[in-house]
Every structure is written in structure tokens, then in C-alpha cells.
């Protein structure tokens, strides 16, 4: 008998604090037979009696595992930090299985939180991820952007940001946002040099904002 293949559910789990997980995300997690989790999300939803599989760094291997569990007729749920639309496993999963085979539950992203903390809209922001490697973008490409959010959190990303900032001139403010929504949350205005002199959280976001836009 051919088992029915259920849609893969991809859940955005918010920026960190459990209070930022949406009711829709919580409800979807309860349906899981299999949870695909990252290190940060391993202990989330302890009440869900599902098999937990660490996504790790082997994306292709993780997707093969998802396919195998789905072929067994099991409900696979993928947990993503923040919102699945930004720097998550959602893109390769949807690329492999197709959007008709996936259900995406949006979440609150750290980018949203960072701009909210500064009381700024972000509909016109340029969002760049530098989680795994330096972005293939230059200061010239970004010069017209009045709001830039860079998702970093690794030493190489910070070096790239430090080299980028001086190329904008004096009309930009730089904010280092760390541990957003968590007890250690900290947001501070910095200069490029400070990013090389202080330890920075792996949950860091750097905002580069045109000075005249700040309230």
C-alpha cells in the first residue's frame, strides 16, 4: 500500500524568547511525528512526543532524512529560528520538495525585533545574511540603501562588516543588536573599531541606518 505523503510543515520559532512564538506555530508543532531541529531549538516544545533529528550542518543529509520519514507517512515538522523566509532551512527544503508539498508558518524574525527596538519601519530595508560566508555584495551595491540589516554572529562576518562600515561615510549610524528578546538583550550604537574589540553574540544583528531617518 502506498502511504500518503503529508505536507512538510516549516515553522518560524521567533527570535529567541518563547513568548515570541506564535500560537499558530505552537499548534503546528503539536502535529509532528518528526521534528527537525537546530541546536538552539533542540529543547523547544518538550510536550511534543516526536522523534527529534538534529539538522546539523549537513543540509543534503537532513533533506534526505526528511524525504525518508515522509515516505513512511510521518508528519515532518521543520523548526526554523526567526522567520523561515530569512536564512533558514526552508529554502533548500522547498527547493527539493516543491512549495505544493510544504506548509510554511511564519514567525517573528530578529530583523523585525531589531527595527522595532529602534522604532523604525523595515519595509524598505536591505537584509543581508552573513551567517555562513561573506556576502557577495559591495559597499557600492549598498550605498543607495538607507537601512541595512546584516545577520552575522561569526568572526568572519564581523570582519566583513568592519571593512564595510567606513565606506559609507559619516551619515550612517551603526547599531549592534545582541540576544534580542532574551534576558541578555543589548542594543548599542557602535563604531567599526568597537566590533573588533568586544566579544559579540552569535545572535548578533548589525543595523546600518542613515542618520537622518532616526527619530
Tab-separated table of C-alpha atoms in Angstrom:
chain	number	residue	atom	x	y	z
A	1	UNK	CA	0.000	0.000	0.000
A	2	UNK	CA	1.308	3.435	-0.927
A	3	UNK	CA	1.405	5.712	2.074
A	4	UNK	CA	0.039	9.223	1.747
A	5	UNK	CA	2.812	11.786	1.876
A	6	UNK	CA	1.952	14.608	4.218
A	7	UNK	CA	2.997	18.175	3.633
A	8	UNK	CA	6.219	19.171	5.353
A	9	UNK	CA	5.447	21.879	7.906
A	10	UNK	CA	8.105	24.566	8.333
A	11	UNK	CA	7.643	26.648	11.471
A	12	UNK	CA	9.174	30.014	12.315
A	13	UNK	CA	10.009	29.861	16.029
A	14	UNK	CA	10.799	33.506	16.669
A	15	UNK	CA	13.967	35.321	17.690
A	16	UNK	CA	14.657	33.594	21.000
A	17	UNK	CA	12.181	34.112	23.819
A	18	UNK	CA	9.348	31.579	23.942
A	19	UNK	CA	6.863	34.421	24.412
A	20	UNK	CA	7.600	35.416	20.804
A	21	UNK	CA	6.474	32.055	19.409
A	22	UNK	CA	3.072	32.491	17.774
A	23	UNK	CA	0.027	30.385	18.711
A	24	UNK	CA	-0.086	29.127	15.116
A	25	UNK	CA	3.485	27.857	15.428
A	26	UNK	CA	2.722	26.097	18.709
A	27	UNK	CA	-0.372	24.446	17.258
A	28	UNK	CA	1.510	23.237	14.188
A	29	UNK	CA	4.297	21.742	16.310
A	30	UNK	CA	1.789	19.530	18.109
A	31	UNK	CA	1.110	17.709	14.828
A	32	UNK	CA	4.679	16.464	14.481
A	33	UNK	CA	5.741	12.843	14.289
A	34	UNK	CA	9.253	14.031	13.460
A	35	UNK	CA	10.848	17.342	14.474
A	36	UNK	CA	13.857	18.621	12.540
A	37	UNK	CA	15.683	20.891	14.979
A	38	UNK	CA	18.804	23.022	15.197
A	39	UNK	CA	20.976	23.174	18.292
A	40	UNK	CA	19.179	26.290	19.524
A	41	UNK	CA	15.752	24.750	19.119
A	42	UNK	CA	16.518	21.236	20.338
A	43	UNK	CA	14.592	21.597	23.605
A	44	UNK	CA	11.652	23.560	22.243
A	45	UNK	CA	8.160	22.084	22.577
A	46	UNK	CA	9.119	19.435	25.183
A	47	UNK	CA	5.495	18.307	25.368
A	48	UNK	CA	5.617	17.044	21.778
A	49	UNK	CA	6.359	13.300	21.726
A	50	UNK	CA	8.090	13.285	18.353
A	51	UNK	CA	11.354	11.914	17.051
A	52	UNK	CA	13.899	14.744	17.126
A	53	UNK	CA	16.546	14.932	14.437
A	54	UNK	CA	19.352	17.488	14.606
A	55	UNK	CA	19.634	19.377	11.329
A	56	UNK	CA	23.358	19.975	11.882
A	57	UNK	CA	25.441	21.338	9.022
A	58	UNK	CA	24.777	18.560	6.500
A	59	UNK	CA	21.839	20.122	4.671
A	60	UNK	CA	21.674	17.479	1.949
A	61	UNK	CA	21.742	14.708	4.545
A	62	UNK	CA	18.987	16.403	6.540
A	63	UNK	CA	16.804	16.730	3.455
A	64	UNK	CA	17.367	13.056	2.620
A	65	UNK	CA	16.231	12.191	6.150
A	66	UNK	CA	13.118	14.343	5.730
A	67	UNK	CA	12.336	12.501	2.498
A	68	UNK	CA	12.744	9.106	4.166
A	69	UNK	CA	10.481	9.966	7.114
A	70	UNK	CA	7.907	11.484	4.771
A	71	UNK	CA	7.930	8.333	2.640
A	72	UNK	CA	6.961	6.448	5.812
A	73	UNK	CA	3.803	8.569	6.010
A	74	UNK	CA	5.021	10.501	9.043
A	75	UNK	CA	4.347	14.176	9.697
A	76	UNK	CA	7.652	16.018	9.432
A	77	UNK	CA	7.918	19.447	11.048
A	78	UNK	CA	10.992	21.618	10.493
A	79	UNK	CA	11.755	24.214	13.163
A	80	UNK	CA	13.436	27.406	11.968
A	81	UNK	CA	14.746	30.247	14.103
A	82	UNK	CA	13.123	33.616	13.478
A	83	UNK	CA	11.077	33.582	10.283
A	84	UNK	CA	11.540	30.783	7.721
A	85	UNK	CA	11.883	33.350	4.950
A	86	UNK	CA	15.219	34.636	6.241
A	87	UNK	CA	18.360	32.469	6.251
A	88	UNK	CA	16.741	29.160	7.171
A	89	UNK	CA	16.459	25.535	6.120
A	90	UNK	CA	13.135	26.419	4.490
A	91	UNK	CA	14.676	27.419	1.158
A	92	UNK	CA	16.541	24.141	0.463
A	93	UNK	CA	13.588	22.078	1.747
A	94	UNK	CA	11.116	23.876	-0.534
A	95	UNK	CA	13.629	23.680	-3.368
A	96	UNK	CA	13.779	19.886	-3.015
A	97	UNK	CA	10.110	19.062	-2.414
A	98	UNK	CA	8.302	21.998	-4.060
A	99	UNK	CA	6.052	24.575	-2.481
A	100	UNK	CA	2.945	22.429	-3.018
A	101	UNK	CA	4.459	19.872	-0.635
A	102	UNK	CA	5.279	22.382	2.098
A	103	UNK	CA	3.289	24.466	4.557
A	104	UNK	CA	5.141	27.465	5.982
A	105	UNK	CA	4.136	29.017	9.302
A	106	UNK	CA	5.741	32.479	9.541
A	107	UNK	CA	7.484	33.654	12.665
A	108	UNK	CA	8.777	36.870	14.186
A	109	UNK	CA	12.298	37.482	12.921
A	110	UNK	CA	15.166	39.095	14.772
A	111	UNK	CA	15.245	41.656	11.958
A	112	UNK	CA	11.708	42.729	12.844
A	113	UNK	CA	12.622	42.968	16.513
A	114	UNK	CA	15.781	44.985	15.851
A	115	UNK	CA	13.928	47.603	13.818
A	116	UNK	CA	11.084	47.669	16.337
A	117	UNK	CA	13.530	48.408	19.144
A	118	UNK	CA	14.688	51.474	17.187
A	119	UNK	CA	11.076	52.430	16.363
A	120	UNK	CA	11.806	52.190	12.640
A	121	UNK	CA	9.881	50.630	9.786
A	122	UNK	CA	11.748	47.996	7.803
A	123	UNK	CA	9.699	47.577	4.630
A	124	UNK	CA	12.461	49.357	2.697
A	125	UNK	CA	15.409	47.703	4.454
A	126	UNK	CA	18.099	45.713	2.658
A	127	UNK	CA	18.561	42.419	4.507
A	128	UNK	CA	21.870	40.599	4.159
A	129	UNK	CA	22.862	37.306	5.732
A	130	UNK	CA	26.484	36.631	6.611
A	131	UNK	CA	25.881	33.575	8.808
A	132	UNK	CA	27.867	31.056	6.791
A	133	UNK	CA	30.062	33.126	4.474
A	134	UNK	CA	30.814	36.693	3.447
A	135	UNK	CA	28.036	38.139	1.268
A	136	UNK	CA	28.805	38.751	-2.387
A	137	UNK	CA	27.859	42.400	-2.166
A	138	UNK	CA	29.944	45.569	-2.003
A	139	UNK	CA	29.557	48.972	-0.401
A	140	UNK	CA	28.805	50.359	-3.856
A	141	UNK	CA	25.868	47.951	-4.143
A	142	UNK	CA	24.547	49.104	-0.773
A	143	UNK	CA	25.168	52.835	-0.990
A	144	UNK	CA	21.607	53.650	-2.040
A	145	UNK	CA	20.107	51.614	0.805
A	146	UNK	CA	19.098	53.840	3.707
A	147	UNK	CA	18.505	50.905	6.069
A	148	UNK	CA	20.620	47.765	6.104
A	149	UNK	CA	20.310	44.755	8.399
A	150	UNK	CA	23.193	42.284	8.461
A	151	UNK	CA	22.721	38.937	10.177
A	152	UNK	CA	26.153	37.991	11.443
A	153	UNK	CA	27.274	36.231	14.575
A	154	UNK	CA	30.591	34.788	13.404
A	155	UNK	CA	34.067	36.292	13.427
A	156	UNK	CA	34.365	36.343	9.654
A	157	UNK	CA	31.092	38.218	9.332
A	158	UNK	CA	32.235	40.846	11.790
A	159	UNK	CA	35.484	41.378	9.901
A	160	UNK	CA	33.472	41.879	6.720
A	161	UNK	CA	31.181	44.385	8.466
A	162	UNK	CA	34.134	46.264	9.973
A	163	UNK	CA	35.625	46.721	6.497
A	164	UNK	CA	32.257	47.763	5.074
A	165	UNK	CA	31.179	50.451	7.550
A	166	UNK	CA	33.821	53.157	6.832
A	167	UNK	CA	32.902	53.115	3.146
A	168	UNK	CA	29.528	54.708	3.883
A	169	UNK	CA	30.885	57.972	5.258
A	170	UNK	CA	29.658	59.879	8.310
A	171	UNK	CA	25.933	59.957	7.576
A	172	UNK	CA	25.231	56.451	8.905
A	173	UNK	CA	24.626	55.161	12.405
A	174	UNK	CA	25.598	51.606	13.270
A	175	UNK	CA	23.742	49.584	15.899
A	176	UNK	CA	24.862	46.249	17.291
A	177	UNK	CA	21.835	44.236	18.430
A	178	UNK	CA	22.508	41.124	20.509
A	179	UNK	CA	20.402	38.430	22.202
A	180	UNK	CA	17.157	40.091	21.120
A	181	UNK	CA	14.114	39.200	23.290
A	182	UNK	CA	16.351	37.244	25.695
A	183	UNK	CA	17.446	38.313	29.218
A	184	UNK	CA	20.850	39.403	27.887
A	185	UNK	CA	19.411	41.658	25.174
A	186	UNK	CA	21.655	44.587	24.390
A	187	UNK	CA	21.462	47.260	21.684
A	188	UNK	CA	24.213	49.832	21.353
A	189	UNK	CA	25.433	52.329	18.828
A	190	UNK	CA	28.991	51.471	17.835
A	191	UNK	CA	31.772	52.471	15.507
A	192	UNK	CA	33.542	49.950	13.283
A	193	UNK	CA	36.533	49.628	15.594
A	194	UNK	CA	34.395	48.554	18.527
A	195	UNK	CA	33.201	45.480	16.659
A	196	UNK	CA	36.750	44.126	16.649
A	197	UNK	CA	37.420	44.888	20.318
A	198	UNK	CA	34.468	43.251	22.076
A	199	UNK	CA	33.043	39.725	22.111
A	200	UNK	CA	29.871	39.586	20.053
A	201	UNK	CA	26.973	37.188	20.498
A	202	UNK	CA	26.276	34.534	17.877
A	203	UNK	CA	22.748	36.001	17.783
A	204	UNK	CA	24.003	39.401	16.638
A	205	UNK	CA	22.451	41.673	14.033
A	206	UNK	CA	24.082	44.870	12.802
A	207	UNK	CA	21.873	47.698	11.556
A	208	UNK	CA	23.339	50.457	9.391
A	209	UNK	CA	20.891	53.350	9.290
A	210	UNK	CA	21.024	56.704	7.552
A	211	UNK	CA	21.322	59.202	10.379
A	212	UNK	CA	18.510	61.486	9.221
A	213	UNK	CA	15.975	58.645	9.498
A	214	UNK	CA	16.386	58.144	13.219
A	215	UNK	CA	13.522	59.508	15.329
